XYZ file of C-alpha atoms in Angstrom:
309
model
C 95.919 107.798 110.866
C 96.623 104.426 112.489
C 99.721 102.904 111.238
C 99.981 99.006 110.942
C 101.092 97.664 114.354
C 103.133 94.883 112.619
C 105.086 97.407 110.613
C 105.878 99.367 113.691
C 107.000 96.202 115.600
C 109.165 95.263 112.765
C 110.727 98.640 112.546
C 111.552 98.464 116.242
C 113.192 95.161 115.809
C 115.195 96.381 112.741
C 116.317 99.544 114.321
C 117.425 97.577 117.591
C 119.492 95.337 115.352
C 120.934 98.439 113.586
C 121.783 100.093 117.013
C 123.409 96.863 118.303
C 125.489 96.168 115.169
C 129.240 95.890 115.791
C 130.527 95.749 112.245
C 129.646 97.189 108.837
C 128.380 93.764 107.642
C 125.990 93.697 110.630
C 124.979 97.318 109.862
C 124.351 96.326 106.243
C 122.245 93.342 107.249
C 120.137 95.423 109.622
C 119.881 98.386 107.026
C 118.548 95.839 104.358
C 115.846 94.772 106.872
C 115.131 98.505 107.563
C 114.737 99.155 103.902
C 112.234 96.239 103.503
C 110.134 97.544 106.454
C 110.233 101.094 104.931
C 109.016 99.796 101.538
C 106.305 97.479 103.069
C 104.108 100.114 104.647
C 103.579 103.511 105.914
C 105.894 103.944 108.938
C 104.448 107.334 109.719
C 106.239 110.694 110.412
C 107.501 109.456 113.796
C 108.865 106.329 112.212
C 110.593 108.246 109.418
C 112.343 110.477 112.154
C 113.441 107.378 114.032
C 114.901 105.953 110.917
C 116.743 109.063 110.214
C 118.140 109.361 113.754
C 119.313 105.621 113.633
C 120.789 105.764 110.151
C 121.738 109.417 109.499
C 123.666 110.490 106.469
C 127.103 109.177 107.148
C 126.427 105.556 106.460
C 124.353 106.428 103.477
C 127.350 108.317 102.100
C 129.554 105.409 102.777
C 127.176 103.028 100.826
C 127.177 105.433 97.725
C 130.926 105.985 97.908
C 132.180 102.472 98.569
C 133.762 100.386 95.825
C 134.809 97.460 97.892
C 131.930 95.038 97.938
C 131.391 91.712 99.542
C 131.388 88.635 97.255
C 128.068 88.238 95.543
C 126.952 91.843 96.168
C 126.558 94.449 93.345
C 127.182 98.085 93.505
C 123.560 98.492 92.677
C 122.578 96.841 95.971
C 124.256 99.416 98.012
C 122.925 102.243 95.858
C 119.231 100.815 96.201
C 119.377 100.779 99.971
C 120.924 104.270 100.240
C 118.226 105.594 97.717
C 115.483 103.914 99.634
C 116.638 105.420 102.920
C 116.904 108.828 101.188
C 113.337 108.537 99.639
C 112.032 107.839 103.279
C 113.791 110.980 104.457
C 112.316 113.045 101.513
C 108.785 112.645 102.685
C 109.686 115.129 105.511
C 109.784 118.470 103.728
C 112.654 119.864 105.937
C 114.921 116.815 105.397
C 114.250 116.776 101.624
C 116.084 120.130 101.442
C 118.955 119.158 103.642
C 122.337 119.772 101.759
C 123.112 116.043 102.168
C 119.978 115.256 100.176
C 120.275 117.866 97.590
C 123.751 116.841 96.871
C 122.565 113.453 95.874
C 120.485 114.820 92.967
C 122.991 113.430 90.424
C 122.541 109.941 92.153
C 118.695 110.372 91.564
C 119.050 111.452 88.023
C 121.112 108.345 87.174
C 118.648 106.083 89.253
C 115.501 107.023 87.172
C 117.541 105.892 84.220
C 118.002 102.528 85.584
C 114.408 101.342 85.499
C 113.502 97.820 84.680
C 110.302 95.841 84.885
C 111.885 93.284 86.915
C 113.430 95.658 89.431
C 111.926 98.990 89.357
C 112.736 99.998 92.987
C 115.660 102.207 92.398
C 113.951 104.163 89.676
C 110.814 104.587 91.703
C 112.729 105.712 94.823
C 114.892 108.156 92.742
C 111.959 109.648 91.255
C 110.187 109.950 94.501
C 113.084 112.028 95.893
C 113.004 114.222 92.743
C 109.240 114.801 93.212
C 109.735 115.797 96.868
C 112.528 118.434 95.873
C 110.329 119.782 93.122
C 107.577 120.801 95.675
C 109.665 123.812 96.740
C 111.197 126.852 94.897
C 114.701 126.143 96.206
C 114.289 122.388 95.517
C 113.315 123.251 91.848
C 116.368 125.460 91.344
C 118.538 122.653 92.581
C 117.032 120.153 90.205
C 117.446 122.259 87.093
C 120.990 123.233 88.154
C 121.916 119.583 88.560
C 120.462 118.775 85.036
C 117.339 116.853 86.150
C 115.222 117.962 83.169
C 117.574 116.317 80.706
C 117.604 113.140 82.797
C 113.662 113.163 83.046
C 113.443 113.643 79.310
C 115.895 110.617 78.758
C 113.862 108.590 81.208
C 110.696 109.418 79.238
C 112.125 108.248 76.129
C 113.269 105.052 77.324
C 109.710 104.054 78.001
C 110.473 102.279 81.258
C 108.452 101.710 84.308
C 108.430 105.326 85.543
C 108.480 107.092 82.178
C 104.924 108.556 82.505
C 105.811 109.971 85.870
C 109.109 111.363 84.594
C 107.305 113.079 81.766
C 104.794 114.446 84.282
C 107.553 115.781 86.466
C 109.450 117.063 83.404
C 106.365 119.216 82.348
C 105.885 120.437 85.866
C 109.518 121.541 86.233
C 109.568 123.264 82.918
C 106.146 124.857 83.511
C 107.788 127.389 85.780
C 108.715 130.371 83.744
C 110.899 131.804 86.385
C 112.854 128.497 86.610
C 113.327 128.340 82.780
C 114.407 131.966 82.508
C 117.281 131.345 85.149
C 118.520 128.164 83.568
C 118.498 128.451 79.752
C 121.337 126.100 79.128
C 119.867 123.254 81.225
C 116.403 123.703 79.681
C 117.869 123.749 76.169
C 119.574 120.440 76.883
C 116.329 118.768 77.793
C 114.577 120.119 74.802
C 117.465 118.989 72.574
C 117.087 115.371 73.842
C 113.370 115.433 73.043
C 113.762 117.260 69.648
C 116.488 114.680 68.488
C 114.284 111.739 69.528
C 111.176 113.405 67.697
C 113.325 113.637 64.517
C 114.650 110.042 64.590
C 111.579 108.160 65.907
C 109.304 106.347 63.540
C 106.621 104.912 65.848
C 103.684 106.286 68.039
C 106.116 108.138 70.453
C 106.575 110.681 67.647
C 102.976 111.896 68.069
C 103.243 111.856 71.896
C 106.388 114.047 71.637
C 104.319 116.580 69.614
C 102.232 117.194 72.577
C 105.182 117.073 75.007
C 107.263 119.680 72.930
C 104.222 121.820 72.440
C 103.718 121.997 76.258
C 107.437 122.566 76.959
C 107.767 125.261 74.309
C 104.537 127.082 75.120
C 106.592 128.255 78.190
C 110.252 127.856 77.409
C 110.155 128.741 73.674
C 110.484 132.681 74.109
C 113.370 132.032 76.607
C 115.246 129.650 74.095
C 115.093 132.121 71.164
C 118.512 133.303 72.019
C 120.231 129.888 71.774
C 121.741 128.212 68.818
C 118.454 126.527 67.954
C 119.915 123.239 66.766
C 117.004 121.555 68.240
C 114.599 123.612 66.140
C 115.888 121.988 62.996
C 115.426 118.544 64.460
C 111.809 119.438 65.209
C 111.402 120.808 61.740
C 112.606 117.463 60.199
C 110.251 115.564 62.313
C 107.241 117.670 61.447
C 107.975 117.485 57.822
C 107.897 113.534 57.995
C 104.656 113.764 59.881
C 102.913 116.271 57.639
C 104.160 114.629 54.450
C 102.353 111.391 55.097
C 98.885 110.276 55.477
C 97.937 110.486 59.131
C 94.761 110.728 61.267
C 93.043 114.041 61.946
C 94.119 114.260 65.581
C 97.812 113.475 64.643
C 97.693 116.096 61.970
C 96.179 118.698 64.230
C 98.891 117.909 67.026
C 101.596 118.355 64.369
C 100.069 121.577 62.992
C 99.585 123.056 66.490
C 103.249 122.615 67.241
C 104.156 124.014 63.900
C 102.054 127.084 64.430
C 103.523 127.586 67.753
C 106.958 127.508 66.308
C 105.896 129.847 63.541
C 104.559 132.300 66.360
C 107.966 132.149 68.108
C 110.392 131.977 65.201
C 108.478 133.106 62.173
C 107.830 131.072 59.059
C 111.501 131.015 58.024
C 112.241 127.790 59.998
C 109.849 125.844 57.687
C 111.793 126.780 54.500
C 115.422 125.839 53.487
C 117.278 125.913 50.355
C 116.533 122.210 49.505
C 113.881 121.680 46.736
C 111.753 119.261 48.717
C 111.644 121.525 51.742
C 110.595 124.537 49.555
C 107.614 122.412 48.234
C 106.847 121.287 51.759
C 106.856 124.913 53.000
C 104.623 126.018 50.289
C 102.156 123.333 50.853
C 102.269 123.790 54.656
C 102.496 127.486 55.344
C 98.819 128.144 54.480
C 97.754 125.711 57.079
C 100.177 127.055 59.586
C 99.004 130.608 59.125
C 95.405 129.509 59.781
C 96.570 127.781 63.002
C 98.653 130.996 64.006
C 95.555 133.182 63.309
C 93.631 130.788 65.746
C 96.404 130.985 68.341
C 96.433 134.695 68.186
C 92.712 134.833 68.582
C 92.644 132.390 71.470
C 95.185 133.355 74.180
C 97.213 130.276 75.617
C 96.559 129.609 79.158
C 100.300 128.725 79.778
C 99.715 127.591 83.450
C 97.088 125.047 82.400
C 98.345 124.040 79.082
C 100.882 121.648 80.579
C 98.826 118.652 81.125
C 99.887 115.395 79.447
């Protein structure tokens, strides 16, 4: 692969400026230029290593830790520069798993929640770091341990610039049975975020969440059976609202598929409560759910490939 000669020349100049910087202000100015070059094109593996050797982690840590800012400079400016550099490092699998990178997972979790159409850079770079970490078993464990699934769920629900990518990564992370089994509490937190929005939402997102929850619970449902199941009541309420209204066939099928999965996991008891309306709803719905359950039992779920969204 031939890298753009202009990008390499620009990188040379910026790294020279960074090397010759005498003060923090000069380093900051040079680092801003390095960040722009990194974002403007493919600097290649050699270029990334040169950036790492010139910048290192110490200055990035200072950028993230400082609270004394020059006039007219926001805290987000420092954070964006630091995360851009880390995203550059994360394209190297070895650097991505460096403890100085994995310790920044809370920064990335927060970064994906700061997406805006006007300035998506921080969210995009943060997501790039999370995606890089998810490509290895140890990185996955680190992500779940630091609560990334809950952050990804929240990012998806905010419908920002990286919400689709956040949902894809969430399904990828929670599609690993071994990861789910070892981090039940963290997974339950993410499911609770999705379930509560499913209960409260009154627009098209409710039907998207049917599919997302089905994909997640196809893998995580059995592990979550031992929890408090507060989220299950939220899902039941959302399904009742959907199935009690006139909706299209595809929307009804998505709701019935999720309902049938819950019946398969938790029995039909979750459908019925002591409320009279819920009793009527249960009596009207259970026959349809039983039909779906029979179909599910006859057609084994390919759990590995059911997580596409």
